[in-house]
Short mmCIF file of C-alpha atoms and ligand atoms in Angstrom, two decimals:
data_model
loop_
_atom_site.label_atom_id
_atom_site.label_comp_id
_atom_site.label_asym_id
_atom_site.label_seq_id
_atom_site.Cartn_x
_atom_site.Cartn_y
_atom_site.Cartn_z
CA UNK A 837 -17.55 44.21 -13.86
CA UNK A 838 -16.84 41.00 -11.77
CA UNK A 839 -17.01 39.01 -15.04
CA UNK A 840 -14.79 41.34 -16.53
CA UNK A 841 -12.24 40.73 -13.56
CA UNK A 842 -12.23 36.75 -13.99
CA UNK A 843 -11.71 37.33 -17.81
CA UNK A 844 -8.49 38.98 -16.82
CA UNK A 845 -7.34 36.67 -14.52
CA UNK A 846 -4.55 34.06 -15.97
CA UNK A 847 -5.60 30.66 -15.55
CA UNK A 848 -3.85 27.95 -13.51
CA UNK A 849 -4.74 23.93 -13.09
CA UNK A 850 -2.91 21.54 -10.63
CA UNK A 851 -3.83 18.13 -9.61
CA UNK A 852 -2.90 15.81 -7.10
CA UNK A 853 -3.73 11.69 -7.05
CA UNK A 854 -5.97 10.35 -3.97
CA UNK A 855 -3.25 7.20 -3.67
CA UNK A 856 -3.46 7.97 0.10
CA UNK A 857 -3.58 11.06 2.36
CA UNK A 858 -1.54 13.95 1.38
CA UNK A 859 2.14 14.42 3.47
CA UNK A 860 3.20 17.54 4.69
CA UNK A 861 5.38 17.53 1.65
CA UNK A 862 2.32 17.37 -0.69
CA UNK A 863 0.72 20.14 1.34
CA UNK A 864 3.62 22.99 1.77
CA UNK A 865 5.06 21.79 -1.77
CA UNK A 866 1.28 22.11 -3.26
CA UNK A 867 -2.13 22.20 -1.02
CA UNK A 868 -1.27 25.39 0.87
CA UNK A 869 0.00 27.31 -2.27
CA UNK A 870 -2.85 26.59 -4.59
CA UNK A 871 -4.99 28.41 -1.51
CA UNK A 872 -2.63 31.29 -1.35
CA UNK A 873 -3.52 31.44 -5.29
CA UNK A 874 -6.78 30.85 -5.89
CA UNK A 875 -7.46 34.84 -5.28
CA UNK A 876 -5.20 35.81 -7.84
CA UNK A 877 -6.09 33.10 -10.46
CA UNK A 878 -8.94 31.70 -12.27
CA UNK A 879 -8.39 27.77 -10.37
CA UNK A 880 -8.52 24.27 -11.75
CA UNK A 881 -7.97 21.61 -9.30
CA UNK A 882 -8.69 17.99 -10.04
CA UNK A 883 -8.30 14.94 -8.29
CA UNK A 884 -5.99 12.27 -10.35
CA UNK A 885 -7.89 9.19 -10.07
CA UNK A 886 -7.17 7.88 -13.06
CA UNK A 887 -3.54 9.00 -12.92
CA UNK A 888 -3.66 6.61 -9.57
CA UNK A 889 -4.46 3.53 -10.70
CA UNK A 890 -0.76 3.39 -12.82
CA UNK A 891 -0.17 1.80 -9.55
CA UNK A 892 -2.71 -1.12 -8.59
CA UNK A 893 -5.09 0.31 -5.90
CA UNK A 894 -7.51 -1.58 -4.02
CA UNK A 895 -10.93 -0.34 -5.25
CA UNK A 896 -12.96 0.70 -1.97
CA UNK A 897 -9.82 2.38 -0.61
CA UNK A 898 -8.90 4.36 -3.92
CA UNK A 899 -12.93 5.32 -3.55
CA UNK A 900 -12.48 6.53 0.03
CA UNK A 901 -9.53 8.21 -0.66
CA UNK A 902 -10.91 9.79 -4.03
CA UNK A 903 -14.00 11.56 -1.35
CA UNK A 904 -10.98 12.31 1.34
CA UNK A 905 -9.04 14.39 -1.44
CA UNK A 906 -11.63 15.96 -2.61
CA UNK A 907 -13.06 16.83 0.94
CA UNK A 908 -9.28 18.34 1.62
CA UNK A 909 -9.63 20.93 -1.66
CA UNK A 910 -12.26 22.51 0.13
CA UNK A 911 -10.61 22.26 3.89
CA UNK A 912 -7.11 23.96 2.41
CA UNK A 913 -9.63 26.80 1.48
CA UNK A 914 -10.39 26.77 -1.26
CA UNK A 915 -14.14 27.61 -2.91
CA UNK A 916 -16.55 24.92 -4.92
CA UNK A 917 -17.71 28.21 -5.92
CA UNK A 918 -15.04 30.51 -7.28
CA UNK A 919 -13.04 27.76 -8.13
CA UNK A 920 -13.43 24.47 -10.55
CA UNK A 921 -12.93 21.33 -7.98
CA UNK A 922 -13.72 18.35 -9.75
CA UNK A 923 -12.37 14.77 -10.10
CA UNK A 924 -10.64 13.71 -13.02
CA UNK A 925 -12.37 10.62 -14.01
CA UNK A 926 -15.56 12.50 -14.16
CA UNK A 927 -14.65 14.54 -17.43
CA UNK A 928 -13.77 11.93 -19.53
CA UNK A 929 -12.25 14.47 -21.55
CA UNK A 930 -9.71 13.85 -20.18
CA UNK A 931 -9.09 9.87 -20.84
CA UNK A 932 -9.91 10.65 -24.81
CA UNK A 933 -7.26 13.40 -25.17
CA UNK A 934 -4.72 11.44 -23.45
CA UNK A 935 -5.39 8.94 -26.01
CA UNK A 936 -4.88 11.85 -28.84
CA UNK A 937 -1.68 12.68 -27.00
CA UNK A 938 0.03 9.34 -26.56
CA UNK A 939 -0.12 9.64 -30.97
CA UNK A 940 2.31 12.83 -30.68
CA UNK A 941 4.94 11.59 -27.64
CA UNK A 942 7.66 10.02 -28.18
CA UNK A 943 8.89 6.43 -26.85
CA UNK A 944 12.38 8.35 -26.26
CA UNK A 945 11.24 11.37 -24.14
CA UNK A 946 8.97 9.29 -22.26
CA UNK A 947 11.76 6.70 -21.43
CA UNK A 948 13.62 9.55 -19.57
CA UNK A 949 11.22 10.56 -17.22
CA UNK A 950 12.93 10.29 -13.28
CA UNK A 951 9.44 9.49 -11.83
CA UNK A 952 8.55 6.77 -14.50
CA UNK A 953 12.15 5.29 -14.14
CA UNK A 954 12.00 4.83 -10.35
CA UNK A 955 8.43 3.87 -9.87
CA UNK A 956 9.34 0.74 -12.49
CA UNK A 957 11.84 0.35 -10.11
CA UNK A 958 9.79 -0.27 -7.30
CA UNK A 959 6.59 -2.06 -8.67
CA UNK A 960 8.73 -4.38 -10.76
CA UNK A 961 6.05 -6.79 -11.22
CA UNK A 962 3.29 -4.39 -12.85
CA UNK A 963 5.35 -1.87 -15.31
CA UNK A 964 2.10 -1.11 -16.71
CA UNK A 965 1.75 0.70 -20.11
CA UNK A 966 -0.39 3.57 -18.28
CA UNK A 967 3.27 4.23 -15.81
CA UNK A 968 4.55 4.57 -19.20
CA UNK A 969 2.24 7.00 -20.55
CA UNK A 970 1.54 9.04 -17.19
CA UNK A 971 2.90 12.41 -18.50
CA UNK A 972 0.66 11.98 -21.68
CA UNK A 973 -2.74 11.70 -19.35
CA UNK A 974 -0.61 14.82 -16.97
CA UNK A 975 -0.76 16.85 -20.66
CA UNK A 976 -4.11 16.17 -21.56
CA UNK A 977 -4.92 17.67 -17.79
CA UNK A 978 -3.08 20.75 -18.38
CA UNK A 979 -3.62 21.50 -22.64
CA UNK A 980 -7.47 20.85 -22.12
CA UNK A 981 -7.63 24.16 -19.88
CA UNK A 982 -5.57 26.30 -21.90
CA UNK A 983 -3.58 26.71 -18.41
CA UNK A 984 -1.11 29.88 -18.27
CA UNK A 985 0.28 28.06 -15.37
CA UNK A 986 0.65 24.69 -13.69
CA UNK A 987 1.96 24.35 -9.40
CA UNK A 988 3.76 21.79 -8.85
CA UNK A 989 6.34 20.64 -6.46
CA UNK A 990 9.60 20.35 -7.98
CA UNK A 991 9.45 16.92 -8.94
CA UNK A 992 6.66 17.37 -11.63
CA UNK A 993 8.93 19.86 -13.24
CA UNK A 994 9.95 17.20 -15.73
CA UNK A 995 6.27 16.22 -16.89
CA UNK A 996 5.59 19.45 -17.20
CA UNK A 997 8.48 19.91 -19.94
CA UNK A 998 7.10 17.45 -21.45
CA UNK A 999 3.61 18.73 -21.77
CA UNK A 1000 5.39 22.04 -23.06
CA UNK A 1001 6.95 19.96 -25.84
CA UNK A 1002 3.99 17.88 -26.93
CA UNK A 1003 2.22 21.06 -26.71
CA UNK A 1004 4.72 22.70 -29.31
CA UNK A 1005 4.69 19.87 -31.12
CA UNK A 1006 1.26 19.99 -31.93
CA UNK A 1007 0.89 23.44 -32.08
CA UNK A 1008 3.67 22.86 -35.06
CA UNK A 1009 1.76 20.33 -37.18
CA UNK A 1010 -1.89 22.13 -36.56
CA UNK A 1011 -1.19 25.48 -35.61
CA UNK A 1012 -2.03 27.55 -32.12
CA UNK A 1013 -4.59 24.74 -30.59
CA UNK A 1014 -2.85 24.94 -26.97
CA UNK A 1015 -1.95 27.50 -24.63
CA UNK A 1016 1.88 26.10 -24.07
CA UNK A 1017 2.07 26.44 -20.15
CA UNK A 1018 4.79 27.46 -17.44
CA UNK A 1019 5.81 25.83 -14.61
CA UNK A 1020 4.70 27.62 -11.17
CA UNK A 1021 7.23 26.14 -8.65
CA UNK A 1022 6.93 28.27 -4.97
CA UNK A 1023 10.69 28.81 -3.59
CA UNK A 1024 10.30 27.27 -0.23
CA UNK A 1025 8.35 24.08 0.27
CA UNK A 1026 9.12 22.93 -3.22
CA UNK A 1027 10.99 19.75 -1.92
CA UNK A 1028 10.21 19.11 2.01
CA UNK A 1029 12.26 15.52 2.43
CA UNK A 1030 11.69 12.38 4.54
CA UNK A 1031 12.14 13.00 8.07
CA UNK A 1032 13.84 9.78 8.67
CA UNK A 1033 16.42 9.70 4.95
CA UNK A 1034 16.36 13.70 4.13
CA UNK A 1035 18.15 12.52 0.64
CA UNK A 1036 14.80 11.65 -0.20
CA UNK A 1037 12.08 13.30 -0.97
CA UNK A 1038 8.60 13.30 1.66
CA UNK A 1039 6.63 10.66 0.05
CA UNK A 1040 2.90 9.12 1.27
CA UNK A 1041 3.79 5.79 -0.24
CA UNK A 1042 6.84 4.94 1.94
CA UNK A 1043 6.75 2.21 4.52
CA UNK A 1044 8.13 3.64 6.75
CA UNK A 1045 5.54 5.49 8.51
CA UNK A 1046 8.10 7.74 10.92
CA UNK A 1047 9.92 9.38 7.75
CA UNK A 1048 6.36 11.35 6.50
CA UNK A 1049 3.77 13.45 8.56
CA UNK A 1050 0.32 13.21 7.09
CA UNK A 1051 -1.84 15.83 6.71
CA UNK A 1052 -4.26 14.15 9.48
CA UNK A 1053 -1.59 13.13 12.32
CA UNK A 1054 -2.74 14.11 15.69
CA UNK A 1055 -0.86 16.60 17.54
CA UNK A 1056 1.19 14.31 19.90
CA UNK A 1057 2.21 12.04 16.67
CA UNK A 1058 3.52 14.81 15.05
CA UNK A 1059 5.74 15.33 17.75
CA UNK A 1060 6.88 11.96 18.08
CA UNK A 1061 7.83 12.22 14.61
CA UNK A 1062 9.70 15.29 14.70
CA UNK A 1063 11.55 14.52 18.02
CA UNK A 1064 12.92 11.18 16.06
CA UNK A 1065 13.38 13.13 12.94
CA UNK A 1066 16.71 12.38 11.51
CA UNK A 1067 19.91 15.08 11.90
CA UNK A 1068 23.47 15.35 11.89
CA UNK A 1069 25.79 15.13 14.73
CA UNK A 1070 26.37 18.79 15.21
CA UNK A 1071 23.85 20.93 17.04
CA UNK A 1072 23.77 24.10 15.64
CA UNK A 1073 20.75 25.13 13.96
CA UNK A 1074 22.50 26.03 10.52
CA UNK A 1075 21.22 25.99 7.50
CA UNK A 1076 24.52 24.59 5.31
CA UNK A 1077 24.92 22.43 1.78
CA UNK A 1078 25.46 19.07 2.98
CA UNK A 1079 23.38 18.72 6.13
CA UNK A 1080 20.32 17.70 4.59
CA UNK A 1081 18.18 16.38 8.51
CA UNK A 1082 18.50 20.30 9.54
CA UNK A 1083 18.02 21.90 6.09
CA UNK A 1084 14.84 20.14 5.68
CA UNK A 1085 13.79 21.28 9.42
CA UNK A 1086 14.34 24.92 8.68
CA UNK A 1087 12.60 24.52 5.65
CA UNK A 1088 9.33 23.24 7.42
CA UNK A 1089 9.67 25.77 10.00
CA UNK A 1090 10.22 28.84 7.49
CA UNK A 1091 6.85 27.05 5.23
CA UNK A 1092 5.21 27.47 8.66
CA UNK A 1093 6.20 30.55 10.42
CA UNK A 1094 7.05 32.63 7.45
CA UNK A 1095 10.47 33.21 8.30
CA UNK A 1096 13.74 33.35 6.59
CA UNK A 1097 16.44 31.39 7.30
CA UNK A 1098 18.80 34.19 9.03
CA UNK A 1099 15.62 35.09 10.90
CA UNK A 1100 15.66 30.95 12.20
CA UNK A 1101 19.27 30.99 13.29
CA UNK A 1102 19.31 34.23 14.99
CA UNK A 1103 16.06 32.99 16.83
CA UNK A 1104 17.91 29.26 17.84
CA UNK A 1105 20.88 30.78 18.15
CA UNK A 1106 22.65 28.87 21.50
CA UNK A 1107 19.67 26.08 21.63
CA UNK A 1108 19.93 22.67 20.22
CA UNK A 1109 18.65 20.45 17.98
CA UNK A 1110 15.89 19.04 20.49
CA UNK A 1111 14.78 22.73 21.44
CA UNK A 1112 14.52 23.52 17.64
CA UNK A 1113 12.34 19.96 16.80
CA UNK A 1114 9.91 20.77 19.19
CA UNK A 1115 9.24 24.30 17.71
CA UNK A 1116 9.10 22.92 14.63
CA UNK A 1117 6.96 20.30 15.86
CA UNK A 1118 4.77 22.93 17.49
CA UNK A 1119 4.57 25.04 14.18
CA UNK A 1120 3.28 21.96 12.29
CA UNK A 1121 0.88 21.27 14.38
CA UNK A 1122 -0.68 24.86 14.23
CA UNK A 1123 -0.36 24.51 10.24
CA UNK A 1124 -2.21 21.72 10.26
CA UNK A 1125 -4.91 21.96 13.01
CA UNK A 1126 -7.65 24.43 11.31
CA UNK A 1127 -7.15 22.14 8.10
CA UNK A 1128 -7.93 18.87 9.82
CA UNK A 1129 -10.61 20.13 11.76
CA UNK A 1130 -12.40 21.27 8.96
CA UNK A 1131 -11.76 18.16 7.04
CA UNK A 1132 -13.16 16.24 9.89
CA UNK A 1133 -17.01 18.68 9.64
CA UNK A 1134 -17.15 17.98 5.72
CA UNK A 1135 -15.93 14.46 5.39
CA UNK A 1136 -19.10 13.19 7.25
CA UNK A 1137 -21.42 15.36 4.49
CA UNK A 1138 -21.18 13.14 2.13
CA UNK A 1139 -24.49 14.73 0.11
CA UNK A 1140 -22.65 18.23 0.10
CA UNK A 1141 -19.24 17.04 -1.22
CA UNK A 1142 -20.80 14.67 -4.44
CA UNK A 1143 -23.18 17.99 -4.95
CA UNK A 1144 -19.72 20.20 -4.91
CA UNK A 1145 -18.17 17.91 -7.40
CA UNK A 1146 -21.18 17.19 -9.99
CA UNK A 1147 -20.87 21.17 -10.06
CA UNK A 1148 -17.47 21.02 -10.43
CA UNK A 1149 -16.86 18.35 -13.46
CA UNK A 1150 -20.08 20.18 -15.28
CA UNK A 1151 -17.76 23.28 -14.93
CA UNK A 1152 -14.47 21.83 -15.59
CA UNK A 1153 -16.56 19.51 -19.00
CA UNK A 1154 -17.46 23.35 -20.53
CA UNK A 1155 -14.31 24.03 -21.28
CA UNK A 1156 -12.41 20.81 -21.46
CA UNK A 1157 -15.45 19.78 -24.00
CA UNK A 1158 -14.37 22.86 -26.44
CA UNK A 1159 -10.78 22.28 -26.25
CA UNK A 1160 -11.40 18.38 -27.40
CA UNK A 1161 -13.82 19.14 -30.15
CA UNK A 1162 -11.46 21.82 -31.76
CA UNK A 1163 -8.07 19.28 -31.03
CA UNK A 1164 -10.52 16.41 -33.32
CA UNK A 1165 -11.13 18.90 -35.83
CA UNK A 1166 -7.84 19.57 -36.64
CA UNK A 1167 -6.60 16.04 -36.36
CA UNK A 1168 -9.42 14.74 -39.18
CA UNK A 1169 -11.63 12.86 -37.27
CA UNK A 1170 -15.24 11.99 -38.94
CA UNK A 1171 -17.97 14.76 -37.25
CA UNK A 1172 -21.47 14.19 -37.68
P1 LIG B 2606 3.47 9.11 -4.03
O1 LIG B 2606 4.40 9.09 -2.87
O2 LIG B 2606 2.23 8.30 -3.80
O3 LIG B 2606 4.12 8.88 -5.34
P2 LIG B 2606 3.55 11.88 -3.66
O4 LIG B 2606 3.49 12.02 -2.18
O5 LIG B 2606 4.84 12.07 -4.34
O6 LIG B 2606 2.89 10.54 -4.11
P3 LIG B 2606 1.80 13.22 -5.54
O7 LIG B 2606 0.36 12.91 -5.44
O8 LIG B 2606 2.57 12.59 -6.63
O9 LIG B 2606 2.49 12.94 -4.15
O10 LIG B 2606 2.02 14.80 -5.60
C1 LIG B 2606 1.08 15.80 -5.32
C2 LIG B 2606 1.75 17.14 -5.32
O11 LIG B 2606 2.58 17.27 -4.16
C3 LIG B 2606 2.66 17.42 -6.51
O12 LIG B 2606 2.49 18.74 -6.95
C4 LIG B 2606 4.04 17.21 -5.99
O13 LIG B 2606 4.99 17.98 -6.67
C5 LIG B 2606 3.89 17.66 -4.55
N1 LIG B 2606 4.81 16.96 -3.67
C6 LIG B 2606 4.87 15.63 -3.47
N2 LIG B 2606 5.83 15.33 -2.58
C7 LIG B 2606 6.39 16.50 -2.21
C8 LIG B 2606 7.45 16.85 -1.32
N3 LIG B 2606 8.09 15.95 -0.62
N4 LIG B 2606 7.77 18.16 -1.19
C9 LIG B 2606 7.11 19.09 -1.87
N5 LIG B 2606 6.11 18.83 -2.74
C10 LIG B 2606 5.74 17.56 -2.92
N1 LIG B 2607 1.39 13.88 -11.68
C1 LIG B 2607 1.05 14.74 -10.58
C2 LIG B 2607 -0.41 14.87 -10.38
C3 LIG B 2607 -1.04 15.46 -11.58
C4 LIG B 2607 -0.90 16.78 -12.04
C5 LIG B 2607 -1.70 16.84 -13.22
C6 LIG B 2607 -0.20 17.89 -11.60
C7 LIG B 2607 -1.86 14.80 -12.43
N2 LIG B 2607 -2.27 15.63 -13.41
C8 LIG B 2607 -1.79 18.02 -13.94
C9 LIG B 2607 -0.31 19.07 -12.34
C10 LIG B 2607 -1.08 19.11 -13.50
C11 LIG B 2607 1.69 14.18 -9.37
O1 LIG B 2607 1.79 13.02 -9.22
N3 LIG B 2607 2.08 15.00 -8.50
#
């Protein structure tokens, strides 16, 4: 009966890259929404090492950081054993399809990607080929599954078009090899911005350590940051177009307290913006604490986490293994 049940259940795979420790942004736009789904769905969840080394990474910290992410799956809630937690270099699956993949995208589509565009933008001096081909490795990730459905925050919405066309693509040439997968975007916390420039999106990798909470920020940091958090002159707490500092707020505080926007204005209705950053402050803080306080127990059981995530790439190797071997079949590689 219980086998039966997980049978039934659509499939979803996410992944996020250990090139530092996740924002808030990462965690309301992803973290907290893959645990809100991981009872509904059968779960995927990989950490992107090799996705993170598009970007050069000093070795021991991208190692540290690769054991912090994983450690996080499991403090966000979710299950080494209902669901498949594994890293990505482990299954390397993954690496050879990308490969296959790269053979069916096209220089063009690739050349428009937003997040490919402005990373070579920023690390001028190593536009690697692997930047390039990022969304290839991303499709591999997803197609190897057979995923229904992929979370993401709202900026992988492009990759994941593109995964839907290579997808096609090869479903055209070879017939029905992939599952072609949707998008899963939540409504709120799709796009939490930087608290010190709300144009722009939360990001781990800026310098500028005031505009991004992350996930592990004690208490009286996070309220620091809030209290300095950026805003418009006005003090009405407001969601409008236009005032980005107190839209982003609001959004936070709804992710947080599970409240709509009308509920938020009627409940700072005569009280400022410094009233209304403390609250949100305060409701951050509450997200967060159960999260880092279990992170803190597992981190330091090493032994338990590398047994969690042997399990997990054996899992995650079953079926990635099946989808590979039928994707070389088709293509007309040599088997013996
Ligand atoms: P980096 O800043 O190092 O490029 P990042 O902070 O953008 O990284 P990723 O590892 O690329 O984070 O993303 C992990 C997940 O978090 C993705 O699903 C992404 O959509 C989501 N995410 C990232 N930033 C935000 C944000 N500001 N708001 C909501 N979701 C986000
Ligand atoms: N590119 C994503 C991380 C990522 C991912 C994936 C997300 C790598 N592989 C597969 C969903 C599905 C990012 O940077 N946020």
């Amino acid at each position: 009966m219980k086998m039966q049940m997980m049978e039934n259940k659509k499939r979803i795979l996410s992944a996020i890259q250990p090139s530092g420790l996740p924002t808030l942004g990462n965690y309301l736009g992803a973290l907290k929404n893959w645990a809100g789904m991981a009872r509904e769905f059968d779960c995927f969840f990989a950490v992107a090492d090799l996705h993170a080394i598009t970007v050069r990474q000093d070795p021991a910290l991208l190692k540290k950081q690769t054991l912090q992410m994983y450690a996080l799956l499991l403090a966000i809630g979710l299950d080494p054993q209902r669901d498949t937690l594994f890293i990505q270099s482990h299954v390397p699956e993954h690496s050879q399809l990308a490969w296959i993949l790269n053979c069916y995208a096209q220089f063009g589509e690739m050349s428009r990607m937003t997040q490919f565009k402005d990373k070579s933008s920023v690390y001028t001096d190593n536009i690697n080929v692997g930047l390039f081909a990022y969304p290839a490795l991303m499709a591999a990730d997803i197609l190897l599954y057979q995923a229904d459905f992929v979370p993401v925050g709202a900026d992988q919405k492009q990759h994941l078009e593109i995964t839907r066309d290579i997808a096609a693509r090869f479903n055209g040439i070879y017939g029905d090899v992939f599952k072609v997968p949707e998008p899963y975007i939540g409504k709120q916390g799709a796009r939490i911005m930087s608290l010190q420039d709300p144009s722009r999106k939360m990001s781990k990798s800026d310098e500028n350590l005031k505009s991004f909470i992350s996930i592990l920020d004690k208490p009286d940091s996070i309220m620091k940051k809030f209290k300095s958090a950026v805003t418009d002159s006005q003090a009405q707490v407001k969601y409008s177009p236009g005032k980005d500092g107190i839209n982003n707020l609001m959004n936070i505080y709804s992710c947080c307290r599970g409240k709509d926007y009308e509920e938020i204005e009627k409940e700072f209705e005569g009280r400022g913006y410094g009233d209304f950053k403390v609250a949100v402050a305060q409701a951050v803080i509450e997200e967060l604490q159960p999260v880092s306080e279990r992170f803190e127990r597992l981190i330091d059981d090493k032994a338990y986490l590398e047994q969690c995530a042997r399990q997990g790439a054996q899992k995650a190797q079953m079926t990635a293994s099946r989808t590979l071997e039928q994707v070389m079949k088709k293509v007309g590689f040599y088997k013996i």
